[in-house]
């Protein structure tokens, strides 16, 4: 990779975009790999851009004649998302990207089927996935640092700051849906 960093980055980006467009599982592993291979900042940037491009390609495909085939995959959950998209499209999209209440691919399809404007979709996706991408890339980068120091990854590495801080951030992000659901239940009483 050291001899051809641009080629490696382009190949990685192509795989990430394709995986996102095809709604293949493993985006968190790809994002950690981006942090591991390219460092925290470049890895985060690559993950955000690639995920946004892949999501946008799926969104655009869903808005074409291929959309009818895809609509069947998302029909049940579409009803639950419809009101949020109608009330405040941009903020709702950012929220859904930040808080993983629904699968990434489902949000892409729902936005297409519920006529979210393309600019709103791209901007909301881009901004909403930055925190999660930074956390996952941070975990990958921390693992890379440990290996660069010649240390073997074992359970003790979880307590090194380069791994522990992103893991705690990830834990915090994962608690957001729980808090959201409790807040929502409290309002409906």
PDB file of C-alpha atoms in Angstrom:
ATOM      1  CA  UNK A   1       0.000   0.000   0.000  1.00  0.00           C
ATOM      2  CA  UNK A   2       2.906   2.359   0.724  1.00  0.00           C
ATOM      3  CA  UNK A   3       4.052   2.281  -2.915  1.00  0.00           C
ATOM      4  CA  UNK A   4       0.662   3.136  -4.389  1.00  0.00           C
ATOM      5  CA  UNK A   5      -1.382   4.979  -1.770  1.00  0.00           C
ATOM      6  CA  UNK A   6      -3.631   6.668  -4.333  1.00  0.00           C
ATOM      7  CA  UNK A   7      -4.456   3.382  -6.016  1.00  0.00           C
ATOM      8  CA  UNK A   8      -5.121   1.739  -2.658  1.00  0.00           C
ATOM      9  CA  UNK A   9      -7.407   4.590  -1.621  1.00  0.00           C
ATOM     10  CA  UNK A  10      -9.309   4.452  -4.923  1.00  0.00           C
ATOM     11  CA  UNK A  11      -9.733   0.678  -4.692  1.00  0.00           C
ATOM     12  CA  UNK A  12     -10.933   0.956  -1.106  1.00  0.00           C
ATOM     13  CA  UNK A  13     -13.345   3.734  -2.072  1.00  0.00           C
ATOM     14  CA  UNK A  14     -14.760   1.663  -4.943  1.00  0.00           C
ATOM     15  CA  UNK A  15     -15.400  -1.286  -2.629  1.00  0.00           C
ATOM     16  CA  UNK A  16     -17.023   0.965   0.014  1.00  0.00           C
ATOM     17  CA  UNK A  17     -19.280   2.733  -2.511  1.00  0.00           C
ATOM     18  CA  UNK A  18     -20.313  -0.569  -4.109  1.00  0.00           C
ATOM     19  CA  UNK A  19     -21.061  -2.174  -0.743  1.00  0.00           C
ATOM     20  CA  UNK A  20     -23.202   0.791   0.295  1.00  0.00           C
ATOM     21  CA  UNK A  21     -25.029   0.989  -3.029  1.00  0.00           C
ATOM     22  CA  UNK A  22     -25.806  -2.723  -2.936  1.00  0.00           C
ATOM     23  CA  UNK A  23     -26.825  -2.490   0.755  1.00  0.00           C
ATOM     24  CA  UNK A  24     -24.321  -5.137   1.779  1.00  0.00           C
ATOM     25  CA  UNK A  25     -23.737  -5.507   5.523  1.00  0.00           C
ATOM     26  CA  UNK A  26     -20.395  -4.513   6.982  1.00  0.00           C
ATOM     27  CA  UNK A  27     -20.216  -0.735   6.692  1.00  0.00           C
ATOM     28  CA  UNK A  28     -18.914  -0.471  10.252  1.00  0.00           C
ATOM     29  CA  UNK A  29     -16.090  -2.898   9.397  1.00  0.00           C
ATOM     30  CA  UNK A  30     -15.302  -0.904   6.272  1.00  0.00           C
ATOM     31  CA  UNK A  31     -15.227   2.307   8.298  1.00  0.00           C
ATOM     32  CA  UNK A  32     -12.933   0.766  10.918  1.00  0.00           C
ATOM     33  CA  UNK A  33     -10.750  -0.466   8.071  1.00  0.00           C
ATOM     34  CA  UNK A  34     -10.621   3.068   6.668  1.00  0.00           C
ATOM     35  CA  UNK A  35      -9.338   4.329  10.018  1.00  0.00           C
ATOM     36  CA  UNK A  36      -6.861   1.469  10.234  1.00  0.00           C
ATOM     37  CA  UNK A  37      -5.521   1.953   6.699  1.00  0.00           C
ATOM     38  CA  UNK A  38      -5.690   5.724   6.263  1.00  0.00           C
ATOM     39  CA  UNK A  39      -5.694   7.187   9.769  1.00  0.00           C
ATOM     40  CA  UNK A  40      -8.427   8.871  11.752  1.00  0.00           C
ATOM     41  CA  UNK A  41      -9.002  12.000   9.679  1.00  0.00           C
ATOM     42  CA  UNK A  42      -8.535  10.666   6.155  1.00  0.00           C
ATOM     43  CA  UNK A  43     -10.294   7.417   7.104  1.00  0.00           C
ATOM     44  CA  UNK A  44     -13.279   9.314   8.492  1.00  0.00           C
ATOM     45  CA  UNK A  45     -13.413  11.571   5.428  1.00  0.00           C
ATOM     46  CA  UNK A  46     -13.229   8.596   3.075  1.00  0.00           C
ATOM     47  CA  UNK A  47     -15.942   6.725   4.953  1.00  0.00           C
ATOM     48  CA  UNK A  48     -18.269   9.736   5.005  1.00  0.00           C
ATOM     49  CA  UNK A  49     -17.773  10.517   1.317  1.00  0.00           C
ATOM     50  CA  UNK A  50     -18.014   6.880   0.189  1.00  0.00           C
ATOM     51  CA  UNK A  51     -21.090   6.163   2.304  1.00  0.00           C
ATOM     52  CA  UNK A  52     -22.748   9.342   1.048  1.00  0.00           C
ATOM     53  CA  UNK A  53     -21.970   8.505  -2.586  1.00  0.00           C
ATOM     54  CA  UNK A  54     -23.182   4.909  -2.191  1.00  0.00           C
ATOM     55  CA  UNK A  55     -26.339   5.999  -0.381  1.00  0.00           C
ATOM     56  CA  UNK A  56     -27.016   8.600  -3.054  1.00  0.00           C
ATOM     57  CA  UNK A  57     -26.608   6.031  -5.836  1.00  0.00           C
ATOM     58  CA  UNK A  58     -29.131   3.729  -4.153  1.00  0.00           C
ATOM     59  CA  UNK A  59     -31.461   6.697  -3.577  1.00  0.00           C
ATOM     60  CA  UNK A  60     -31.237   7.636  -7.270  1.00  0.00           C
ATOM     61  CA  UNK A  61     -31.785   4.030  -8.388  1.00  0.00           C
ATOM     62  CA  UNK A  62     -34.867   3.847  -6.173  1.00  0.00           C
ATOM     63  CA  UNK A  63     -36.250   6.969  -7.839  1.00  0.00           C
ATOM     64  CA  UNK A  64     -36.096   5.267 -11.263  1.00  0.00           C
ATOM     65  CA  UNK A  65     -38.040   2.344 -12.673  1.00  0.00           C
ATOM     66  CA  UNK A  66     -35.970  -0.021 -10.499  1.00  0.00           C
ATOM     67  CA  UNK A  67     -37.666   1.598  -7.511  1.00  0.00           C
ATOM     68  CA  UNK A  68     -40.754  -0.576  -7.741  1.00  0.00           C
ATOM     69  CA  UNK A  69     -38.690  -3.682  -7.067  1.00  0.00           C
ATOM     70  CA  UNK A  70     -37.011  -1.994  -4.094  1.00  0.00           C
ATOM     71  CA  UNK A  71     -40.257  -0.569  -2.737  1.00  0.00           C
ATOM     72  CA  UNK A  72     -41.369  -4.038  -1.685  1.00  0.00           C
ATOM     73  CA  UNK A  73     -38.327  -4.357   0.614  1.00  0.00           C
ATOM     74  CA  UNK A  74     -39.196  -1.172   2.475  1.00  0.00           C
ATOM     75  CA  UNK A  75     -42.979  -1.025   2.438  1.00  0.00           C
ATOM     76  CA  UNK A  76     -43.739  -1.833   6.087  1.00  0.00           C
ATOM     77  CA  UNK A  77     -41.218   0.544   7.629  1.00  0.00           C
ATOM     78  CA  UNK A  78     -42.068   3.319   5.176  1.00  0.00           C
ATOM     79  CA  UNK A  79     -45.253   4.101   7.048  1.00  0.00           C
ATOM     80  CA  UNK A  80     -43.348   4.675  10.296  1.00  0.00           C
ATOM     81  CA  UNK A  81     -40.910   7.036   8.590  1.00  0.00           C
ATOM     82  CA  UNK A  82     -43.453   8.969   6.528  1.00  0.00           C
ATOM     83  CA  UNK A  83     -44.594  11.437   9.202  1.00  0.00           C
ATOM     84  CA  UNK A  84     -41.077  12.377  10.246  1.00  0.00           C
ATOM     85  CA  UNK A  85     -40.015  13.069   6.688  1.00  0.00           C
ATOM     86  CA  UNK A  86     -43.097  15.185   6.064  1.00  0.00           C
ATOM     87  CA  UNK A  87     -42.717  17.302   9.232  1.00  0.00           C
ATOM     88  CA  UNK A  88     -39.053  18.353   9.024  1.00  0.00           C
ATOM     89  CA  UNK A  89     -37.239  16.542   6.249  1.00  0.00           C
ATOM     90  CA  UNK A  90     -33.650  17.721   6.724  1.00  0.00           C
ATOM     91  CA  UNK A  91     -33.493  17.460  10.516  1.00  0.00           C
ATOM     92  CA  UNK A  92     -35.299  14.129  10.525  1.00  0.00           C
ATOM     93  CA  UNK A  93     -32.838  12.727   7.978  1.00  0.00           C
ATOM     94  CA  UNK A  94     -29.840  13.950   9.987  1.00  0.00           C
ATOM     95  CA  UNK A  95     -31.368  12.421  13.113  1.00  0.00           C
ATOM     96  CA  UNK A  96     -31.963   9.062  11.408  1.00  0.00           C
ATOM     97  CA  UNK A  97     -28.372   9.013  10.192  1.00  0.00           C
ATOM     98  CA  UNK A  98     -26.997   9.915  13.601  1.00  0.00           C
ATOM     99  CA  UNK A  99     -29.220   7.545  15.569  1.00  0.00           C
ATOM    100  CA  UNK A 100     -29.428   4.086  14.005  1.00  0.00           C
ATOM    101  CA  UNK A 101     -33.120   3.436  14.599  1.00  0.00           C
ATOM    102  CA  UNK A 102     -33.528   1.994  11.084  1.00  0.00           C
ATOM    103  CA  UNK A 103     -31.090   0.260   8.723  1.00  0.00           C
ATOM    104  CA  UNK A 104     -29.017   2.574   6.528  1.00  0.00           C
ATOM    105  CA  UNK A 105     -30.398   1.086   3.308  1.00  0.00           C
ATOM    106  CA  UNK A 106     -33.985   1.522   4.483  1.00  0.00           C
ATOM    107  CA  UNK A 107     -33.464   5.235   5.079  1.00  0.00           C
ATOM    108  CA  UNK A 108     -32.018   5.546   1.563  1.00  0.00           C
ATOM    109  CA  UNK A 109     -35.079   3.877   0.057  1.00  0.00           C
ATOM    110  CA  UNK A 110     -37.575   5.695   2.271  1.00  0.00           C
ATOM    111  CA  UNK A 111     -36.104   9.063   1.331  1.00  0.00           C
ATOM    112  CA  UNK A 112     -36.415   8.182  -2.357  1.00  0.00           C
ATOM    113  CA  UNK A 113     -39.966   6.865  -2.079  1.00  0.00           C
ATOM    114  CA  UNK A 114     -41.135   9.773   0.076  1.00  0.00           C
ATOM    115  CA  UNK A 115     -39.790  12.344  -2.390  1.00  0.00           C
ATOM    116  CA  UNK A 116     -37.031  13.845  -0.244  1.00  0.00           C
ATOM    117  CA  UNK A 117     -35.278  16.359  -2.523  1.00  0.00           C
ATOM    118  CA  UNK A 118     -31.828  15.180  -3.705  1.00  0.00           C
ATOM    119  CA  UNK A 119     -29.941  18.117  -2.145  1.00  0.00           C
ATOM    120  CA  UNK A 120     -31.626  17.544   1.199  1.00  0.00           C
ATOM    121  CA  UNK A 121     -30.854  13.829   1.014  1.00  0.00           C
ATOM    122  CA  UNK A 122     -27.159  14.322   0.227  1.00  0.00           C
ATOM    123  CA  UNK A 123     -26.628  17.075   2.826  1.00  0.00           C
ATOM    124  CA  UNK A 124     -28.556  15.263   5.570  1.00  0.00           C
ATOM    125  CA  UNK A 125     -26.766  11.988   4.889  1.00  0.00           C
ATOM    126  CA  UNK A 126     -23.334  13.614   4.799  1.00  0.00           C
ATOM    127  CA  UNK A 127     -23.776  15.550   8.035  1.00  0.00           C
ATOM    128  CA  UNK A 128     -25.627  12.805   9.891  1.00  0.00           C
ATOM    129  CA  UNK A 129     -23.029  10.086   9.393  1.00  0.00           C
ATOM    130  CA  UNK A 130     -19.969  12.103  10.415  1.00  0.00           C
ATOM    131  CA  UNK A 131     -20.091  11.288  14.174  1.00  0.00           C
ATOM    132  CA  UNK A 132     -20.528   7.542  13.725  1.00  0.00           C
ATOM    133  CA  UNK A 133     -17.885   7.403  11.000  1.00  0.00           C
ATOM    134  CA  UNK A 134     -15.422   9.261  13.219  1.00  0.00           C
ATOM    135  CA  UNK A 135     -16.006   6.814  16.066  1.00  0.00           C
ATOM    136  CA  UNK A 136     -15.596   3.692  13.926  1.00  0.00           C
ATOM    137  CA  UNK A 137     -12.569   5.116  12.100  1.00  0.00           C
ATOM    138  CA  UNK A 138     -11.145   6.006  15.526  1.00  0.00           C
ATOM    139  CA  UNK A 139     -11.389   2.385  16.631  1.00  0.00           C
ATOM    140  CA  UNK A 140      -9.614   1.231  13.475  1.00  0.00           C
ATOM    141  CA  UNK A 141      -6.974   3.927  13.835  1.00  0.00           C
ATOM    142  CA  UNK A 142      -6.398   2.968  17.467  1.00  0.00           C
ATOM    143  CA  UNK A 143      -5.866  -0.646  16.476  1.00  0.00           C
ATOM    144  CA  UNK A 144      -3.412   0.490  13.816  1.00  0.00           C
ATOM    145  CA  UNK A 145      -1.460   2.496  16.394  1.00  0.00           C
ATOM    146  CA  UNK A 146      -1.201  -0.487  18.688  1.00  0.00           C
ATOM    147  CA  UNK A 147       0.110  -2.659  15.866  1.00  0.00           C
ATOM    148  CA  UNK A 148       2.557   0.097  14.815  1.00  0.00           C
ATOM    149  CA  UNK A 149       3.976   0.042  18.330  1.00  0.00           C
ATOM    150  CA  UNK A 150       4.679  -3.653  17.914  1.00  0.00           C
ATOM    151  CA  UNK A 151       2.129  -4.654  20.501  1.00  0.00           C
ATOM    152  CA  UNK A 152      -0.153  -7.606  19.979  1.00  0.00           C
ATOM    153  CA  UNK A 153      -3.852  -6.898  20.141  1.00  0.00           C
ATOM    154  CA  UNK A 154      -5.268  -8.564  23.216  1.00  0.00           C
ATOM    155  CA  UNK A 155      -8.032  -7.597  25.600  1.00  0.00           C
ATOM    156  CA  UNK A 156      -5.630  -5.265  27.423  1.00  0.00           C
ATOM    157  CA  UNK A 157      -5.481  -2.998  24.351  1.00  0.00           C
ATOM    158  CA  UNK A 158      -9.127  -2.103  24.917  1.00  0.00           C
ATOM    159  CA  UNK A 159      -7.958   0.105  27.783  1.00  0.00           C
ATOM    160  CA  UNK A 160      -5.463   2.100  25.741  1.00  0.00           C
ATOM    161  CA  UNK A 161      -6.818   5.613  25.086  1.00  0.00           C
ATOM    162  CA  UNK A 162      -6.646   5.207  21.294  1.00  0.00           C
ATOM    163  CA  UNK A 163      -9.170   2.355  21.507  1.00  0.00           C
ATOM    164  CA  UNK A 164     -11.071   3.134  24.713  1.00  0.00           C
ATOM    165  CA  UNK A 165     -12.154   6.682  23.806  1.00  0.00           C
ATOM    166  CA  UNK A 166     -13.731   5.700  20.447  1.00  0.00           C
ATOM    167  CA  UNK A 167     -15.377   2.670  22.069  1.00  0.00           C
ATOM    168  CA  UNK A 168     -16.892   4.855  24.789  1.00  0.00           C
ATOM    169  CA  UNK A 169     -18.111   7.269  22.106  1.00  0.00           C
ATOM    170  CA  UNK A 170     -19.618   4.341  20.228  1.00  0.00           C
ATOM    171  CA  UNK A 171     -21.320   3.158  23.401  1.00  0.00           C
ATOM    172  CA  UNK A 172     -22.727   6.646  23.888  1.00  0.00           C
ATOM    173  CA  UNK A 173     -24.059   6.722  20.317  1.00  0.00           C
ATOM    174  CA  UNK A 174     -25.646   3.313  20.783  1.00  0.00           C
ATOM    175  CA  UNK A 175     -27.578   4.581  23.821  1.00  0.00           C
ATOM    176  CA  UNK A 176     -29.220   7.406  21.871  1.00  0.00           C
ATOM    177  CA  UNK A 177     -31.985   5.180  20.379  1.00  0.00           C
ATOM    178  CA  UNK A 178     -32.874   3.923  23.851  1.00  0.00           C
ATOM    179  CA  UNK A 179     -33.131   7.466  25.192  1.00  0.00           C
ATOM    180  CA  UNK A 180     -35.128   8.507  22.141  1.00  0.00           C
ATOM    181  CA  UNK A 181     -37.615   5.668  22.601  1.00  0.00           C
ATOM    182  CA  UNK A 182     -38.040   6.446  26.305  1.00  0.00           C
ATOM    183  CA  UNK A 183     -38.530  10.135  25.538  1.00  0.00           C
ATOM    184  CA  UNK A 184     -41.069   9.262  22.887  1.00  0.00           C
ATOM    185  CA  UNK A 185     -42.968   6.941  25.232  1.00  0.00           C
ATOM    186  CA  UNK A 186     -43.006   9.667  27.882  1.00  0.00           C
ATOM    187  CA  UNK A 187     -44.562  12.130  25.434  1.00  0.00           C
ATOM    188  CA  UNK A 188     -47.281   9.705  24.335  1.00  0.00           C
ATOM    189  CA  UNK A 189     -48.568   9.149  27.882  1.00  0.00           C
TER     190      UNK A 189
END
